[in-house]
Coordinates of C-alpha atoms and ligand atoms in Angstrom, one line a residue:
M27 CA -129.4 103.9 73.7
A28 CA -128.7 103.2 77.4
E29 CA -131.0 100.6 78.9
I30 CA -131.7 100.1 82.6
A31 CA -133.8 98.0 84.9
V32 CA -135.9 99.0 87.9
M33 CA -136.4 96.5 90.8
G34 CA -139.5 97.4 92.7
L35 CA -142.4 99.5 91.4
G36 CA -143.5 101.3 94.6
T37 CA -143.5 105.0 95.2
V38 CA -139.8 105.7 94.2
G39 CA -139.6 103.0 91.5
T40 CA -142.7 104.5 89.8
G41 CA -141.2 108.0 90.1
V42 CA -138.0 106.8 88.4
V43 CA -139.9 105.4 85.4
K44 CA -141.9 108.6 85.2
I45 CA -138.9 111.0 85.2
I46 CA -137.1 108.9 82.5
S47 CA -140.2 109.3 80.3
D48 CA -141.1 112.9 81.2
N49 CA -137.6 114.3 81.0
A50 CA -136.4 112.1 78.1
G51 CA -135.2 115.0 76.0
I52 CA -133.2 116.7 78.7
I53 CA -131.7 113.4 79.8
S54 CA -130.8 112.3 76.3
K55 CA -129.1 115.6 75.6
K56 CA -127.0 115.4 78.8
L57 CA -126.1 111.8 78.3
G58 CA -125.5 111.9 74.6
E59 CA -127.8 109.0 74.1
P60 CA -131.5 108.2 75.0
L61 CA -132.2 106.5 78.3
Q62 CA -134.8 103.8 78.4
V63 CA -136.3 101.4 81.0
R64 CA -136.1 97.9 79.6
T65 CA -137.3 95.7 82.5
I66 CA -139.1 96.2 85.8
L67 CA -139.0 93.6 88.5
V68 CA -142.2 93.2 90.5
R69 CA -143.5 90.8 93.0
R70 CA -147.1 91.1 91.8
F71 CA -148.3 92.1 88.4
R72 CA -150.7 95.1 88.3
D73 CA -152.4 96.7 85.3
G74 CA -151.0 100.1 84.3
P75 CA -148.8 101.9 81.7
Y76 CA -145.7 99.8 82.6
R77 CA -147.3 96.4 82.6
H78 CA -145.5 95.3 79.4
L79 CA -142.1 95.9 81.0
C80 CA -142.8 93.9 84.1
T81 CA -141.3 90.5 85.1
D82 CA -141.2 88.6 88.4
D83 CA -138.1 86.7 87.2
F84 CA -134.8 88.4 88.4
S85 CA -132.7 86.3 86.0
K86 CA -134.2 88.4 83.1
I87 CA -132.3 91.3 84.6
E88 CA -129.2 89.5 85.8
N89 CA -128.6 87.7 82.5
D90 CA -129.5 90.6 80.2
P91 CA -126.3 92.1 78.8
A92 CA -128.2 95.1 77.4
I93 CA -129.0 96.3 80.9
R94 CA -126.2 98.5 82.1
V95 CA -127.7 100.1 85.3
V96 CA -130.1 98.6 87.8
V97 CA -132.2 100.8 90.1
E98 CA -133.0 99.0 93.3
T99 CA -136.1 100.4 95.0
I100 CA -137.2 97.2 96.7
G101 CA -136.3 98.4 100.2
G102 CA -135.3 96.3 103.2
V103 CA -132.2 94.1 103.2
D104 CA -132.9 90.5 102.3
A105 CA -134.0 90.4 98.6
A106 CA -132.5 93.9 98.0
Y107 CA -129.1 92.7 99.2
E108 CA -129.1 89.5 97.2
Y109 CA -130.2 91.1 94.0
T110 CA -127.8 94.0 94.4
R111 CA -124.9 91.7 95.0
R112 CA -125.7 89.6 92.0
C113 CA -126.2 92.7 89.7
L114 CA -122.8 94.0 90.8
E115 CA -121.2 90.6 90.3
A116 CA -122.8 90.6 86.8
G117 CA -121.0 93.9 86.1
K118 CA -124.0 96.2 86.2
H119 CA -124.0 99.5 88.0
V120 CA -126.5 99.8 90.8
V121 CA -128.4 102.8 92.1
T122 CA -130.5 102.8 95.2
A123 CA -132.6 104.8 97.6
N124 CA -132.4 102.0 100.2
K125 CA -130.8 103.6 103.4
Q126 CA -131.3 100.4 105.4
L127 CA -129.2 98.4 103.0
I128 CA -126.5 101.1 102.7
A129 CA -126.3 101.5 106.5
E130 CA -126.1 97.8 107.1
R131 CA -124.2 96.3 104.1
G132 CA -123.1 99.4 102.1
C133 CA -119.4 98.9 103.0
E134 CA -119.3 95.4 101.6
L135 CA -121.3 96.3 98.5
L136 CA -119.2 99.3 97.7
E137 CA -116.0 97.2 98.0
L138 CA -117.5 94.7 95.5
A139 CA -118.4 97.6 93.1
R140 CA -114.8 98.9 93.5
K141 CA -113.4 95.5 92.6
K142 CA -115.7 95.2 89.6
N143 CA -114.8 98.8 88.5
I144 CA -118.4 99.8 88.4
K145 CA -120.6 102.2 90.5
Y146 CA -122.9 101.7 93.4
L147 CA -124.6 105.1 94.1
F148 CA -127.1 106.0 96.7
E149 CA -127.7 109.8 96.7
A150 CA -131.4 109.2 97.2
S151 CA -130.9 107.2 100.4
V152 CA -130.5 110.4 102.5
G153 CA -132.6 113.6 102.2
G154 CA -134.8 112.4 99.3
G155 CA -134.2 114.9 96.5
I156 CA -131.6 117.0 98.3
P157 CA -128.1 116.7 96.9
I158 CA -126.0 115.9 100.0
L159 CA -123.8 112.9 99.6
H160 CA -122.1 114.1 96.4
P161 CA -121.6 117.7 97.6
M162 CA -120.2 116.4 101.0
L163 CA -117.7 114.1 99.2
E164 CA -116.8 116.3 96.3
C165 CA -117.6 120.0 96.8
L166 CA -116.4 119.8 100.5
A167 CA -113.5 117.5 99.8
A168 CA -111.0 120.0 101.0
N169 CA -112.5 119.9 104.5
R170 CA -112.2 117.7 107.5
I171 CA -115.9 117.1 108.3
D172 CA -116.4 117.5 112.0
E173 CA -120.2 117.2 112.3
V174 CA -123.2 116.4 110.3
Y175 CA -126.7 116.9 111.7
G176 CA -130.1 117.4 110.3
I177 CA -133.8 116.8 110.0
L178 CA -133.6 113.5 108.1
N179 CA -137.1 112.2 108.2
G180 CA -139.8 113.9 106.1
T181 CA -142.7 111.9 107.7
T182 CA -142.0 112.9 111.3
N183 CA -141.3 116.5 110.3
Y184 CA -144.6 116.6 108.4
I185 CA -146.4 115.1 111.4
L186 CA -144.8 117.6 113.9
T187 CA -145.7 120.5 111.6
R188 CA -149.3 119.4 111.2
M189 CA -149.7 118.9 114.9
V190 CA -148.3 122.3 115.8
R191 CA -149.7 124.3 113.0
T192 CA -153.2 122.9 112.7
G193 CA -153.6 121.0 115.9
A194 CA -154.0 117.7 113.9
F195 CA -154.0 114.4 115.8
F196 CA -150.8 112.3 115.5
S197 CA -152.7 109.4 113.8
D198 CA -154.4 111.7 111.2
A199 CA -151.1 113.4 110.4
L200 CA -149.4 110.1 110.0
R201 CA -152.2 108.8 107.7
E202 CA -151.8 111.9 105.5
A203 CA -148.0 111.4 105.3
Q204 CA -148.7 107.8 104.2
R205 CA -151.2 108.9 101.6
R206 CA -148.7 111.4 100.2
G207 CA -146.1 108.6 99.8
Y208 CA -143.7 109.9 102.5
A209 CA -143.8 107.1 105.0
E210 CA -141.9 103.8 105.0
A211 CA -143.8 100.6 104.3
D212 CA -143.7 100.1 108.1
P213 CA -144.2 103.7 109.4
T214 CA -142.8 102.8 112.9
A215 CA -139.4 103.1 111.2
D216 CA -140.2 106.8 110.7
V217 CA -141.9 107.5 114.0
D218 CA -139.4 105.7 116.2
G219 CA -136.3 107.4 114.6
I220 CA -135.0 104.3 112.9
D221 CA -135.2 105.7 109.4
A222 CA -133.4 108.9 110.5
G223 CA -130.9 106.6 112.3
R224 CA -130.1 104.7 109.1
K225 CA -129.5 108.0 107.3
I226 CA -127.2 109.4 110.0
C227 CA -125.2 106.2 109.8
V228 CA -124.8 106.7 106.0
L229 CA -123.8 110.4 106.5
G230 CA -121.4 109.5 109.3
D231 CA -119.8 106.6 107.3
L232 CA -119.1 109.0 104.5
A233 CA -118.1 112.0 106.6
F234 CA -115.6 110.1 108.9
G235 CA -114.6 107.3 106.6
H236 CA -115.5 104.5 109.1
Q237 CA -118.5 102.2 109.3
I238 CA -121.0 103.3 112.0
D239 CA -122.9 100.2 113.1
P240 CA -126.6 101.1 113.2
E241 CA -126.9 98.7 116.2
S242 CA -124.8 101.0 118.3
V243 CA -126.6 104.2 117.5
P244 CA -129.3 105.2 120.0
M245 CA -132.5 106.1 118.1
E246 CA -135.3 107.9 119.7
G247 CA -138.3 109.1 117.7
I248 CA -141.3 111.3 118.3
S249 CA -143.8 108.9 119.8
K250 CA -143.0 110.0 123.4
L251 CA -143.0 113.7 122.5
S252 CA -145.8 115.7 124.2
L253 CA -147.6 118.6 122.6
R254 CA -147.2 120.4 126.0
D255 CA -143.4 120.4 125.6
V256 CA -143.8 121.7 122.0
K257 CA -145.9 124.6 123.3
I258 CA -143.6 125.4 126.2
A259 CA -140.6 125.3 123.9
N260 CA -142.4 127.6 121.3
R261 CA -143.2 130.2 123.9
A262 CA -139.6 130.2 125.1
G263 CA -138.3 130.8 121.5
Y264 CA -137.4 127.2 120.6
R265 CA -138.8 124.7 118.1
I266 CA -138.7 120.9 118.7
K267 CA -137.3 118.9 115.8
L268 CA -136.2 115.3 115.4
L269 CA -132.5 115.4 114.6
G270 CA -129.9 112.9 113.6
R271 CA -126.4 113.9 114.6
A272 CA -122.9 112.4 113.8
L273 CA -119.8 114.0 115.4
R274 CA -116.1 113.6 115.1
L275 CA -114.6 113.5 118.6
G276 CA -111.2 114.2 119.8
P277 CA -109.0 115.4 122.7
E278 CA -110.4 118.9 122.3
N279 CA -113.7 117.6 123.7
G280 CA -112.2 115.0 126.1
F281 CA -112.3 111.9 123.8
E282 CA -109.7 109.7 122.1
S283 CA -108.4 111.1 118.9
G284 CA -110.2 109.6 115.9
S285 CA -113.4 108.6 117.8
R286 CA -116.9 109.4 116.7
T287 CA -120.5 109.2 117.8
A288 CA -124.0 109.3 116.3
Y289 CA -127.6 109.3 117.6
V290 CA -131.1 110.4 116.8
A291 CA -133.3 112.3 119.3
P292 CA -135.8 115.2 119.4
H293 CA -134.1 118.5 120.3
L294 CA -135.0 122.0 121.3
I295 CA -133.6 124.3 118.6
P296 CA -133.4 128.1 119.1
E297 CA -135.8 129.7 116.6
S298 CA -133.0 131.9 115.3
M299 CA -131.3 128.9 113.7
P300 CA -132.4 128.3 110.1
I301 CA -132.9 124.6 110.7
A302 CA -135.5 125.4 113.4
N303 CA -137.9 126.7 110.7
V304 CA -137.7 123.7 108.4
E305 CA -141.3 122.4 108.1
D306 CA -143.6 119.9 106.4
V307 CA -141.8 117.1 104.4
F308 CA -138.7 119.3 104.0
N309 CA -135.4 118.0 105.4
A310 CA -132.3 120.1 106.1
I311 CA -128.8 118.8 106.6
V312 CA -126.0 120.8 108.1
V313 CA -122.4 119.9 107.4
R314 CA -119.6 121.5 109.5
G315 CA -116.3 121.4 107.8
N316 CA -113.1 122.8 109.4
A317 CA -112.5 125.2 106.5
V318 CA -116.0 126.1 105.2
G319 CA -117.8 126.2 108.6
E320 CA -121.5 125.3 108.5
V321 CA -123.3 124.6 105.2
M322 CA -127.0 123.7 105.1
F323 CA -128.7 121.7 102.4
Y324 CA -132.4 122.0 102.2
G325 CA -135.2 120.4 100.1
R326 CA -137.9 117.8 100.0
G327 CA -136.8 114.8 102.0
A328 CA -139.3 112.3 100.8
G329 CA -141.9 111.6 98.2
E330 CA -142.1 110.0 94.7
M331 CA -140.6 112.6 92.4
P332 CA -137.9 114.2 94.7
T333 CA -136.5 110.8 95.6
A334 CA -136.7 109.6 92.0
S335 CA -134.9 112.8 90.9
A336 CA -131.8 111.7 93.0
C337 CA -132.0 108.1 91.6
V338 CA -132.2 109.1 88.0
S339 CA -129.3 111.6 88.4
D340 CA -127.3 108.7 89.8
V341 CA -128.2 106.6 86.9
M342 CA -126.9 109.3 84.6
E343 CA -123.7 109.5 86.6
C344 CA -123.2 105.7 86.2
L345 CA -123.5 106.1 82.4
S346 CA -121.1 109.0 82.3
S347 CA -117.6 109.7 83.6
W348 CA -118.8 112.0 86.4
G349 CA -118.1 111.6 90.1
E350 CA -115.9 109.9 92.6
A351 CA -116.7 106.5 94.1
P352 CA -117.8 106.6 97.7
L353 CA -116.0 104.2 100.1
W354 CA -115.4 103.8 103.8
S355 CA -113.5 101.4 106.2
P356 CA -115.4 98.5 107.9
D357 CA -113.6 99.3 111.2
V358 CA -116.3 100.2 113.8
S359 CA -113.9 100.8 116.7
G360 CA -113.8 104.3 118.2
F361 CA -117.6 104.7 118.4
E362 CA -118.4 106.6 121.6
N363 CA -121.7 106.6 123.6
P364 CA -123.4 109.9 122.6
L365 CA -124.6 110.3 126.2
K366 CA -121.0 111.4 126.9
L367 CA -121.7 114.6 124.9
R368 CA -122.3 117.8 126.8
C369 CA -125.3 120.0 126.0
R370 CA -128.1 121.9 127.7
H371 CA -131.0 119.7 128.6
Y372 CA -134.7 120.6 128.7
F373 CA -136.7 118.9 131.6
R374 CA -140.3 119.0 132.5
I375 CA -140.8 117.6 136.0
E376 CA -143.7 117.1 138.4
G377 CA -142.1 119.3 141.1
S378 CA -141.0 122.8 141.9
L379 CA -138.1 125.0 140.9
T380 CA -136.5 124.2 144.2
D381 CA -136.5 120.5 143.2
A382 CA -134.9 121.4 139.9
A383 CA -132.3 123.6 141.4
M384 CA -131.4 121.0 144.0
A385 CA -130.6 118.5 141.2
F386 CA -129.0 120.8 138.7
G387 CA -127.9 124.0 140.4
Q388 CA -128.5 127.0 138.2
V389 CA -131.4 126.4 135.8
E390 CA -133.5 128.6 133.4
V391 CA -137.2 128.3 134.1
L392 CA -139.5 128.1 131.1
S393 CA -142.8 127.5 132.9
E394 CA -144.0 126.8 136.4
D395 CA -147.6 125.7 137.1
G396 CA -147.5 122.7 139.3
E397 CA -145.1 121.2 136.8
T398 CA -141.8 122.9 136.2
A399 CA -140.1 123.1 132.8
F400 CA -136.5 124.3 132.8
L401 CA -133.2 124.3 130.9
T402 CA -130.0 123.1 132.5
E403 CA -126.5 124.4 132.1
P404 CA -124.5 122.2 129.6
V405 CA -124.0 118.7 131.1
T406 CA -123.3 115.3 129.6
G407 CA -126.3 113.0 129.0
L408 CA -125.0 110.6 131.6
D409 CA -124.7 113.3 134.2
A410 CA -128.2 114.7 133.3
K411 CA -129.6 111.2 133.8
K412 CA -127.9 110.7 137.2
R413 CA -128.9 114.2 138.5
A414 CA -132.5 113.6 137.5
E415 CA -132.8 110.3 139.3
K416 CA -134.6 111.7 142.3
L417 CA -136.9 113.9 140.2
N418 CA -140.2 112.9 138.8
V419 CA -139.3 113.5 135.1
L420 CA -142.1 113.9 132.6
S421 CA -139.9 114.8 129.7
C422 CA -136.2 115.2 128.9
L423 CA -134.9 116.6 125.6
R424 CA -131.5 117.8 124.4
V425 CA -131.0 121.4 123.3
L426 CA -129.1 122.2 120.1
S427 CA -126.7 125.1 120.3
Ligands
HSE19 N1 -139.9 107.6 105.0 C1 -138.9 108.5 104.6 C2 -139.1 109.9 105.2 C3 -138.7 108.5 103.1 O1 -140.2 110.2 105.6 O2 -138.2 110.7 105.2 C4 -137.5 109.1 102.6 O3 -136.4 108.5 102.9

């Protein structure tokens, strides 16, 4: 019998306990022994089917030699960091869906797990139920990863889809995402691009082998996005999606060898690209390797059972001999400002085509009716900002190509 503890009985923690019970037969067959939840750490006791397993005393987990794996679904950094560190110190494997903790302290906790010869796994921290971290590290191991980008936040993709498809108001769509268990405890982390930012840091850390400091990653969400831009973009054959992007940079694109960048921002995406048509709570992550080219991973990016699916699979890996340990260097040097990247930009200005052409030279007009919406030729973000200084800019978005 393999016994585990779950810390935090919110959306994901509850899903973990449910999967272990619902899929007991399958899990036991694959592991060669039954898997059982022995203890659940909660802040407040509530009635329910798992009440008899609950404690508010962390030492009951830390000091229990029967507990081999601990699933941390507390979220945030403070208590989650402290308990994770102590579980690893106590020689227990830890599994988490906590992207904030991995993005901020993952490097240090992974080093501790390595020293203790145990596992610290976090497949559920990016893309919910989508297998992405293991495939990137293992199945794509023969590649140099040059870029990772994707729709990394289920809540905002759900909101955008509802607004565009059914004309729902932002606040109603957000409330529905919260009701479905997609949103963070503080949904501004979703809406302002911070959740996607943490996830792109984790992906970049693993892809490039160096810590990406979340503090240096520009994160822009969907709160400033206007439905008018979404409609103009749709008519012109583009979809607007919130993307996280991490890129390896080098002399071939005018940067120092070994440098890298990452950011989160809404983008116009040509509708012919598969990622443009990813809707609702679904996420999609594209990995570009120098041998394989582009590979896209797609599935449910948030919600109780998809996220718990990734957690429980990680628990099973801890109890078996599968898998490679993820690790990266704490060295954050070589991070470049993503505004130095060149791409086409979408602008909507209060002004005419002549104003647009004076600032940017050749442009492609998308709409002209008092306001002018247009696409520029590829320019860096810094250059775009400078050229637009004299314009009355209503919106500015990057175009993915
Ligand atoms: N709030 C997150 C999202 C949950 O909407 O994607 C999954 O990480």
